[in-house]
């Protein structure tokens, strides 16, 4: 049997890789192992529970306030040891995290083929998002299988001088995960009824603004401006803001200090993936700097305002559902208010659209891998 090792460490990776794990397990002649680094320890465990999966190997490499250089070196070293022991036929990584980049380097050093799920995304600015743009470019230069979510991503790859892998356009596995969980919520009265106790009880008379923010390039002045914009929004008596705050102290300490005393801003610990899908389905508007939510919001028909100046997901922008707004406080307030106050504008941008595929990306990736092993 051919052995595929999937390696990841963060919640977004787990959300987008566990559908691939499930699809590969259904392929004959393929043995599947899952190794995690624990880059998002608590949030990672929640996703495994939703998908009914467990990791086979937990390297548990994270420590408090680790530098990027520390975790990169540690993952390369520990993953190289693991790969030399297991000798899988393919290492599969996802996206643009430090775990994905360092694992790809370890596989390259060990002369093991690499597959990159969600290949070809580009902002063409190594500073935004940082260090994610560097990570994805590095992985794509090493990968043998490049699973691009869109034609645009494939075209990005096709233009690069150092590409060595074969390109496949599959759609995005995050949509597979989203549709799977959304269908479970819709089909189950018990599952869909309420958010868990980790999330504040919501006021049905107020519009819900869902906020996520954690990007490193916004540390410092960027998060100060985001907080100013949210404080101004909270002056409206027709809104409630829910912000699951990232555990990184550079985010958490600023956000809780600036927003913790405002009655209609509800700061929570990170919520489970199940609760996040429920929040997105319930939200009137989503404010985010997350890449995954730029994909998920359009599929749920929710307007998404991206608190960044660049994006590697232009397909979402082209639909009109997603808009780049940066971190300027006045623009945050004005863009959200325009959606809340203009019903025609809102309805034009609140239609479900699927620029990232139809929910079959994982099956396509699994079939490509199985067929390549058989040939």
Coordinates of C-alpha atoms in Angstrom, one line a residue, residues 7 15 73 77 97 99 126 157 169 182 217 223 225 233 266 270 287 335 351 364:
X7 CA 0.9 17.2 8.2
X15 CA -10.6 22.3 8.7
X73 CA 13.8 25.2 13.0
X77 CA 14.2 19.0 12.7
X97 CA 1.4 28.2 7.6
X99 CA 4.0 24.2 9.8
X126 CA 6.0 39.4 0.8
X157 CA 1.7 28.9 -10.7
X169 CA -7.4 22.7 -10.4
X182 CA -23.6 23.6 7.5
X217 CA 1.1 42.5 9.8
X223 CA -5.0 46.4 15.8
X225 CA -7.1 51.1 14.5
X233 CA -19.5 50.8 15.4
X266 CA -18.8 40.5 23.2
X270 CA -11.7 31.2 20.3
X287 CA -15.3 41.7 9.4
X335 CA -18.4 50.2 5.1
X351 CA -26.2 36.3 -2.3
X364 CA -10.8 15.2 -6.6

